């Protein structure tokens, strides 16, 4: 619900900070005091249209901010929007709107800039405002089916239907894929067979490429390797006419150091170190001879290695960047080939399964439709009862439950197929005839005004358990009604406030008396400028304000106001018991 509202330089409001609780919140005051401006500010914060004319005269910008506690029923939906837009997810939702005198506006959610469309999307889960019908959820036909289902407690039937629907959807998806595959089966099978056979014939081993490249390097450089190894061997073991071999020289040096060590015992380590070097060099000499004997001058093998490497490179270019990817591609090609070759058999199986699944979906869908039909009648009766209480006794309300024919739908009887979707077989729309003799019309086409507000109040009261939007705002709901009906409207708003936060602007004392909180809105002129102030009222202030609403604060009106307030409280106690 809305917990805080901050308004700066908006219309005739210079600075206003309000904190709100739950229940029924009443706003009263003289015409033009700024009551509806407060509602306009909330509307702007949930994505409503704004223009530069809303900026207080002489100011550069107007600033609006609202803080909402998140409704439990919509936390997942709201967090999904925040995550999608990469916005901070917090326990509270802060909406901000800045309106500049040059016509531009800035919107923020939890401190981050967003479009007005995002404010509106989030606001649809937070606030219903009547008096600004574009934001009223009940005027969104797409919401009617969900409201009817929650009113009817259709969750078990809907879950059963959706389970069958999703199974049918998966079967149809596979069937379509196989039929598409079958249409190009010959061409596709030929290509898949070629790809699979080409890869399989190559007998690819993922590690062989590195080994082949190393072998190619040895074969291509055999002469250089032989010359270098031969020269190294000559220096180590053979020597030349000008100098002895390295091993011979180290052997002589080793004998000399042994002689030194026999005389100077402290130099034994030197002799041992040189002896170790001589042994390692002898080992190197032996390994080098073996390496030299193994060097192969084999142009034919070199050609084979290069051909193999070229084949592997071609496969990588065609089927993936690595040999592992090539092998995986070949396996997939073989699997798809098997699928193509057996598509006809699977299609026949799927057609039987789809037929059976369609029967299951139809059975579940018809059960869901029947429960909706019974609930629609009950909803119509309940709403008309509420309308009767609100002095709209001639009004009629109906839930239009229809099914749309479709050549691709489910066959409910020979020659008749109906469309179906994830929510069932039905199209739902609320219909209303506000006055006797008028035909039923879609709810979305009814005009704004106090009469419409009462229609909405009747619907909200009946759907109180099904409608999860936490904050409901009613403006002009008392238009054209008197005190007796005002008392009834106040009672219904108060009852609605047990499940929602309800804000109501009113001029009727009988209605205002039911408020859990009461705010007085008044104008002041300070320094030739008009300002709006809002004061929460206590018991004494409420009596005075209710008296003023009846014409004056005379002693008689004060007594009448106190009696109205006492009657409302007595009724609240009676309703709450």
mmCIF file of N, CA and C in Angstrom, residues 310-398:
data_model
loop_
_atom_site.group_PDB
_atom_site.id
_atom_site.type_symbol
_atom_site.label_atom_id
_atom_site.label_comp_id
_atom_site.label_asym_id
_atom_site.label_seq_id
_atom_site.Cartn_x
_atom_site.Cartn_y
_atom_site.Cartn_z
ATOM 1 N N UNK A 310 45.618 -31.502 -43.077
ATOM 2 C CA UNK A 310 44.742 -30.705 -43.932
ATOM 3 C C UNK A 310 43.296 -31.196 -43.840
ATOM 4 N N UNK A 311 43.111 -32.516 -43.769
ATOM 5 C CA UNK A 311 41.765 -33.074 -43.615
ATOM 6 C C UNK A 311 41.138 -32.608 -42.302
ATOM 7 N N UNK A 312 41.937 -32.671 -41.232
ATOM 8 C CA UNK A 312 41.416 -32.237 -39.933
ATOM 9 C C UNK A 312 41.053 -30.755 -39.955
ATOM 10 N N UNK A 313 41.874 -29.935 -40.610
ATOM 11 C CA UNK A 313 41.585 -28.503 -40.687
ATOM 12 C C UNK A 313 40.305 -28.245 -41.480
ATOM 13 N N UNK A 314 40.100 -29.002 -42.540
ATOM 14 C CA UNK A 314 38.875 -28.853 -43.332
ATOM 15 C C UNK A 314 37.633 -29.215 -42.504
ATOM 16 N N UNK A 315 37.739 -30.298 -41.742
ATOM 17 C CA UNK A 315 36.606 -30.713 -40.899
ATOM 18 C C UNK A 315 36.295 -29.647 -39.849
ATOM 19 N N UNK A 316 37.343 -29.045 -39.288
ATOM 20 C CA UNK A 316 37.125 -28.002 -38.279
ATOM 21 C C UNK A 316 36.454 -26.782 -38.900
ATOM 22 N N UNK A 317 36.878 -26.415 -40.101
ATOM 23 C CA UNK A 317 36.256 -25.268 -40.759
ATOM 24 C C UNK A 317 34.778 -25.516 -41.050
ATOM 25 N N UNK A 318 34.424 -26.737 -41.384
ATOM 26 C CA UNK A 318 33.053 -27.052 -41.757
ATOM 27 C C UNK A 318 32.138 -27.324 -40.562
ATOM 28 N N UNK A 319 32.685 -27.955 -39.532
ATOM 29 C CA UNK A 319 31.819 -28.491 -38.485
ATOM 30 C C UNK A 319 32.139 -27.994 -37.071
ATOM 31 N N UNK A 320 33.057 -27.074 -36.923
ATOM 32 C CA UNK A 320 33.348 -26.578 -35.580
ATOM 33 C C UNK A 320 34.798 -26.187 -35.444
ATOM 34 N N UNK A 321 35.108 -25.393 -34.445
ATOM 35 C CA UNK A 321 36.467 -24.876 -34.294
ATOM 36 C C UNK A 321 37.456 -25.845 -33.694
ATOM 37 N N UNK A 322 36.959 -26.967 -33.161
ATOM 38 C CA UNK A 322 37.850 -27.950 -32.532
ATOM 39 C C UNK A 322 37.460 -29.352 -33.000
ATOM 40 N N UNK A 323 38.387 -30.298 -32.806
ATOM 41 C CA UNK A 323 38.067 -31.678 -33.182
ATOM 42 C C UNK A 323 36.956 -32.250 -32.311
ATOM 43 N N UNK A 324 36.896 -31.809 -31.040
ATOM 44 C CA UNK A 324 35.811 -32.260 -30.168
ATOM 45 C C UNK A 324 34.464 -31.794 -30.719
ATOM 46 N N UNK A 325 34.420 -30.535 -31.239
ATOM 47 C CA UNK A 325 33.187 -30.007 -31.827
ATOM 48 C C UNK A 325 32.813 -30.777 -33.089
ATOM 49 N N UNK A 326 33.825 -31.179 -33.859
ATOM 50 C CA UNK A 326 33.581 -31.961 -35.076
ATOM 51 C C UNK A 326 32.919 -33.290 -34.720
ATOM 52 N N UNK A 327 33.454 -33.956 -33.717
ATOM 53 C CA UNK A 327 32.885 -35.233 -33.298
ATOM 54 C C UNK A 327 31.446 -35.072 -32.814
ATOM 55 N N UNK A 328 31.182 -33.994 -32.048
ATOM 56 C CA UNK A 328 29.828 -33.742 -31.546
ATOM 57 C C UNK A 328 28.870 -33.470 -32.705
ATOM 58 N N UNK A 329 29.336 -32.724 -33.698
ATOM 59 C CA UNK A 329 28.508 -32.439 -34.878
ATOM 60 C C UNK A 329 28.141 -33.736 -35.595
ATOM 61 N N UNK A 330 29.124 -34.621 -35.717
ATOM 62 C CA UNK A 330 28.867 -35.898 -36.376
ATOM 63 C C UNK A 330 27.848 -36.728 -35.629
ATOM 64 N N UNK A 331 27.939 -36.733 -34.310
ATOM 65 C CA UNK A 331 26.981 -37.489 -33.510
ATOM 66 C C UNK A 331 25.569 -36.923 -33.664
ATOM 67 N N UNK A 332 25.476 -35.569 -33.660
ATOM 68 C CA UNK A 332 24.169 -34.934 -33.830
ATOM 69 C C UNK A 332 23.592 -35.210 -35.215
ATOM 70 N N UNK A 333 24.455 -35.163 -36.233
ATOM 71 C CA UNK A 333 23.996 -35.444 -37.599
ATOM 72 C C UNK A 333 23.441 -36.860 -37.701
ATOM 73 N N UNK A 334 24.137 -37.814 -37.077
ATOM 74 C CA UNK A 334 23.683 -39.198 -37.102
ATOM 75 C C UNK A 334 22.336 -39.329 -36.382
ATOM 76 N N UNK A 335 22.190 -38.618 -35.220
ATOM 77 C CA UNK A 335 20.938 -38.690 -34.462
ATOM 78 C C UNK A 335 19.783 -38.088 -35.269
ATOM 79 N N UNK A 336 20.040 -36.938 -35.932
ATOM 80 C CA UNK A 336 19.001 -36.317 -36.745
ATOM 81 C C UNK A 336 18.643 -37.185 -37.950
ATOM 82 N N UNK A 337 19.642 -37.843 -38.495
ATOM 83 C CA UNK A 337 19.382 -38.743 -39.630
ATOM 84 C C UNK A 337 18.429 -39.864 -39.209
ATOM 85 N N UNK A 338 18.705 -40.410 -38.029
ATOM 86 C CA UNK A 338 17.818 -41.455 -37.508
ATOM 87 C C UNK A 338 16.396 -40.909 -37.341
ATOM 88 N N UNK A 339 16.304 -39.641 -36.868
ATOM 89 C CA UNK A 339 14.994 -39.020 -36.658
ATOM 90 C C UNK A 339 14.270 -38.835 -37.985
ATOM 91 N N UNK A 340 15.010 -38.370 -38.999
ATOM 92 C CA UNK A 340 14.415 -38.170 -40.321
ATOM 93 C C UNK A 340 13.929 -39.485 -40.901
ATOM 94 N N UNK A 341 14.760 -40.496 -40.773
ATOM 95 C CA UNK A 341 14.430 -41.781 -41.365
ATOM 96 C C UNK A 341 13.221 -42.442 -40.705
ATOM 97 N N UNK A 342 12.973 -42.071 -39.424
ATOM 98 C CA UNK A 342 11.846 -42.673 -38.716
ATOM 99 C C UNK A 342 10.734 -41.655 -38.449
ATOM 100 N N UNK A 343 10.789 -40.491 -39.140
ATOM 101 C CA UNK A 343 9.802 -39.434 -38.907
ATOM 102 C C UNK A 343 8.389 -39.913 -39.168
ATOM 103 N N UNK A 344 8.179 -40.637 -40.234
ATOM 104 C CA UNK A 344 6.843 -41.102 -40.573
ATOM 105 C C UNK A 344 6.225 -41.930 -39.476
ATOM 106 N N UNK A 345 7.033 -42.835 -38.892
ATOM 107 C CA UNK A 345 6.526 -43.683 -37.812
ATOM 108 C C UNK A 345 6.135 -42.835 -36.601
ATOM 109 N N UNK A 346 7.010 -41.864 -36.259
ATOM 110 C CA UNK A 346 6.744 -41.027 -35.084
ATOM 111 C C UNK A 346 5.549 -40.113 -35.314
ATOM 112 N N UNK A 347 5.400 -39.621 -36.551
ATOM 113 C CA UNK A 347 4.254 -38.762 -36.862
ATOM 114 C C UNK A 347 2.950 -39.514 -36.635
ATOM 115 N N UNK A 348 2.904 -40.759 -37.075
ATOM 116 C CA UNK A 348 1.702 -41.571 -36.885
ATOM 117 C C UNK A 348 1.398 -41.754 -35.400
ATOM 118 N N UNK A 349 2.452 -42.004 -34.612
ATOM 119 C CA UNK A 349 2.273 -42.157 -33.168
ATOM 120 C C UNK A 349 1.765 -40.857 -32.544
ATOM 121 N N UNK A 350 2.383 -39.720 -32.959
ATOM 122 C CA UNK A 350 2.014 -38.436 -32.382
ATOM 123 C C UNK A 350 0.579 -38.052 -32.722
ATOM 124 N N UNK A 351 0.142 -38.351 -33.923
ATOM 125 C CA UNK A 351 -1.229 -38.014 -34.312
ATOM 126 C C UNK A 351 -2.238 -38.702 -33.404
ATOM 127 N N UNK A 352 -1.941 -39.932 -33.027
ATOM 128 C CA UNK A 352 -2.816 -40.647 -32.091
ATOM 129 C C UNK A 352 -2.759 -39.988 -30.713
ATOM 130 N N UNK A 353 -1.536 -39.644 -30.265
ATOM 131 C CA UNK A 353 -1.368 -39.010 -28.949
ATOM 132 C C UNK A 353 -2.042 -37.642 -28.906
ATOM 133 N N UNK A 354 -1.923 -36.861 -29.991
ATOM 134 C CA UNK A 354 -2.538 -35.533 -30.037
ATOM 135 C C UNK A 354 -4.057 -35.647 -29.948
ATOM 136 N N UNK A 355 -4.612 -36.600 -30.657
ATOM 137 C CA UNK A 355 -6.067 -36.792 -30.624
ATOM 138 C C UNK A 355 -6.535 -37.088 -29.205
ATOM 139 N N UNK A 356 -5.794 -37.964 -28.530
ATOM 140 C CA UNK A 356 -6.146 -38.305 -27.148
ATOM 141 C C UNK A 356 -5.981 -37.092 -26.232
ATOM 142 N N UNK A 357 -4.873 -36.341 -26.420
ATOM 143 C CA UNK A 357 -4.609 -35.163 -25.583
ATOM 144 C C UNK A 357 -5.656 -34.082 -25.804
ATOM 145 N N UNK A 358 -6.124 -33.925 -27.049
ATOM 146 C CA UNK A 358 -7.176 -32.941 -27.325
ATOM 147 C C UNK A 358 -8.444 -33.294 -26.552
ATOM 148 N N UNK A 359 -8.742 -34.573 -26.478
ATOM 149 C CA UNK A 359 -9.904 -35.011 -25.704
ATOM 150 C C UNK A 359 -9.758 -34.669 -24.234
ATOM 151 N N UNK A 360 -8.530 -34.861 -23.705
ATOM 152 C CA UNK A 360 -8.291 -34.550 -22.293
ATOM 153 C C UNK A 360 -8.392 -33.046 -22.034
ATOM 154 N N UNK A 361 -7.837 -32.238 -22.955
ATOM 155 C CA UNK A 361 -7.907 -30.784 -22.815
ATOM 156 C C UNK A 361 -9.357 -30.318 -22.874
ATOM 157 N N UNK A 362 -10.120 -30.889 -23.802
ATOM 158 C CA UNK A 362 -11.525 -30.498 -23.938
ATOM 159 C C UNK A 362 -12.309 -30.844 -22.675
ATOM 160 N N UNK A 363 -12.073 -32.024 -22.135
ATOM 161 C CA UNK A 363 -12.777 -32.429 -20.911
ATOM 162 C C UNK A 363 -12.454 -31.475 -19.760
ATOM 163 N N UNK A 364 -11.169 -31.184 -19.581
ATOM 164 C CA UNK A 364 -10.760 -30.266 -18.509
ATOM 165 C C UNK A 364 -11.276 -28.855 -18.773
ATOM 166 N N UNK A 365 -11.263 -28.436 -20.052
ATOM 167 C CA UNK A 365 -11.731 -27.103 -20.403
ATOM 168 C C UNK A 365 -13.218 -26.928 -20.165
ATOM 169 N N UNK A 366 -14.012 -27.946 -20.495
ATOM 170 C CA UNK A 366 -15.451 -27.865 -20.283
ATOM 171 C C UNK A 366 -15.793 -27.849 -18.796
ATOM 172 N N UNK A 367 -15.027 -28.599 -17.986
ATOM 173 C CA UNK A 367 -15.242 -28.578 -16.533
ATOM 174 C C UNK A 367 -14.942 -27.191 -15.971
ATOM 175 N N UNK A 368 -13.864 -26.578 -16.473
ATOM 176 C CA UNK A 368 -13.505 -25.224 -16.043
ATOM 177 C C UNK A 368 -14.580 -24.227 -16.474
ATOM 178 N N UNK A 369 -15.070 -24.364 -17.707
ATOM 179 C CA UNK A 369 -16.106 -23.458 -18.214
ATOM 180 C C UNK A 369 -17.392 -23.559 -17.400
ATOM 181 N N UNK A 370 -17.747 -24.768 -17.000
ATOM 182 C CA UNK A 370 -18.970 -24.957 -16.218
ATOM 183 C C UNK A 370 -18.857 -24.274 -14.858
ATOM 184 N N UNK A 371 -17.710 -24.400 -14.220
ATOM 185 C CA UNK A 371 -17.537 -23.738 -12.922
ATOM 186 C C UNK A 371 -17.573 -22.226 -13.096
ATOM 187 N N UNK A 372 -16.977 -21.742 -14.189
ATOM 188 C CA UNK A 372 -17.029 -20.300 -14.466
ATOM 189 C C UNK A 372 -18.471 -19.847 -14.716
ATOM 190 N N UNK A 373 -19.236 -20.653 -15.440
ATOM 191 C CA UNK A 373 -20.615 -20.276 -15.757
ATOM 192 C C UNK A 373 -21.441 -20.128 -14.483
ATOM 193 N N UNK A 374 -21.293 -21.068 -13.572
ATOM 194 C CA UNK A 374 -22.035 -21.006 -12.301
ATOM 195 C C UNK A 374 -21.588 -19.782 -11.500
ATOM 196 N N UNK A 375 -20.270 -19.539 -11.459
ATOM 197 C CA UNK A 375 -19.743 -18.396 -10.713
ATOM 198 C C UNK A 375 -20.169 -17.074 -11.342
ATOM 199 N N UNK A 376 -20.252 -17.042 -12.685
ATOM 200 C CA UNK A 376 -20.652 -15.814 -13.371
ATOM 201 C C UNK A 376 -22.066 -15.411 -12.958
ATOM 202 N N UNK A 377 -22.962 -16.391 -12.835
ATOM 203 C CA UNK A 377 -24.323 -16.097 -12.398
ATOM 204 C C UNK A 377 -24.333 -15.562 -10.964
ATOM 205 N N UNK A 378 -23.531 -16.193 -10.111
ATOM 206 C CA UNK A 378 -23.466 -15.745 -8.713
ATOM 207 C C UNK A 378 -22.873 -14.343 -8.620
ATOM 208 N N UNK A 379 -21.850 -14.073 -9.431
ATOM 209 C CA UNK A 379 -21.220 -12.756 -9.430
ATOM 210 C C UNK A 379 -22.214 -11.693 -9.888
ATOM 211 N N UNK A 380 -22.970 -11.994 -10.948
ATOM 212 C CA UNK A 380 -23.970 -11.041 -11.432
ATOM 213 C C UNK A 380 -25.009 -10.718 -10.368
ATOM 214 N N UNK A 381 -25.503 -11.745 -9.686
ATOM 215 C CA UNK A 381 -26.506 -11.547 -8.637
ATOM 216 C C UNK A 381 -25.946 -10.720 -7.488
ATOM 217 N N UNK A 382 -24.699 -11.033 -7.087
ATOM 218 C CA UNK A 382 -24.081 -10.314 -5.973
ATOM 219 C C UNK A 382 -23.853 -8.846 -6.311
ATOM 220 N N UNK A 383 -23.378 -8.562 -7.524
ATOM 221 C CA UNK A 383 -23.118 -7.171 -7.917
ATOM 222 C C UNK A 383 -24.430 -6.398 -7.993
ATOM 223 N N UNK A 384 -25.469 -7.009 -8.549
ATOM 224 C CA UNK A 384 -26.755 -6.313 -8.619
ATOM 225 C C UNK A 384 -27.300 -6.025 -7.216
ATOM 226 N N UNK A 385 -27.055 -6.930 -6.261
ATOM 227 C CA UNK A 385 -27.443 -6.667 -4.874
ATOM 228 C C UNK A 385 -26.712 -5.464 -4.307
ATOM 229 N N UNK A 386 -25.419 -5.370 -4.590
ATOM 230 C CA UNK A 386 -24.637 -4.209 -4.140
ATOM 231 C C UNK A 386 -25.154 -2.931 -4.797
ATOM 232 N N UNK A 387 -25.450 -3.001 -6.086
ATOM 233 C CA UNK A 387 -25.939 -1.826 -6.804
ATOM 234 C C UNK A 387 -27.278 -1.367 -6.233
ATOM 235 N N UNK A 388 -28.117 -2.311 -5.835
ATOM 236 C CA UNK A 388 -29.399 -1.973 -5.217
ATOM 237 C C UNK A 388 -29.184 -1.200 -3.923
ATOM 238 N N UNK A 389 -28.192 -1.635 -3.119
ATOM 239 C CA UNK A 389 -27.867 -0.918 -1.879
ATOM 240 C C UNK A 389 -27.408 0.501 -2.158
ATOM 241 N N UNK A 390 -26.807 0.709 -3.331
ATOM 242 C CA UNK A 390 -26.234 2.013 -3.675
ATOM 243 C C UNK A 390 -27.197 2.863 -4.500
ATOM 244 N N UNK A 391 -28.501 2.582 -4.386
ATOM 245 C CA UNK A 391 -29.539 3.328 -5.102
ATOM 246 C C UNK A 391 -29.384 3.250 -6.612
ATOM 247 N N UNK A 392 -28.916 2.121 -7.091
ATOM 248 C CA UNK A 392 -28.880 1.846 -8.527
ATOM 249 C C UNK A 392 -29.659 0.555 -8.761
ATOM 250 N N UNK A 393 -30.885 0.559 -8.222
ATOM 251 C CA UNK A 393 -31.656 -0.685 -8.199
ATOM 252 C C UNK A 393 -32.052 -1.173 -9.584
ATOM 253 N N UNK A 394 -32.094 -0.268 -10.568
ATOM 254 C CA UNK A 394 -32.468 -0.704 -11.904
ATOM 255 C C UNK A 394 -31.302 -1.209 -12.727
ATOM 256 N N UNK A 395 -30.096 -1.092 -12.182
ATOM 257 C CA UNK A 395 -28.906 -1.486 -12.947
ATOM 258 C C UNK A 395 -28.820 -3.007 -13.063
ATOM 259 N N UNK A 396 -28.320 -3.449 -14.190
ATOM 260 C CA UNK A 396 -28.124 -4.869 -14.439
ATOM 261 C C UNK A 396 -26.642 -5.132 -14.693
ATOM 262 N N UNK A 397 -26.181 -6.275 -14.193
ATOM 263 C CA UNK A 397 -24.786 -6.652 -14.377
ATOM 264 C C UNK A 397 -24.743 -8.092 -14.861
ATOM 265 N N UNK A 398 -23.872 -8.343 -15.819
ATOM 266 C CA UNK A 398 -23.778 -9.696 -16.363
ATOM 267 C C UNK A 398 -22.318 -9.985 -16.722
#
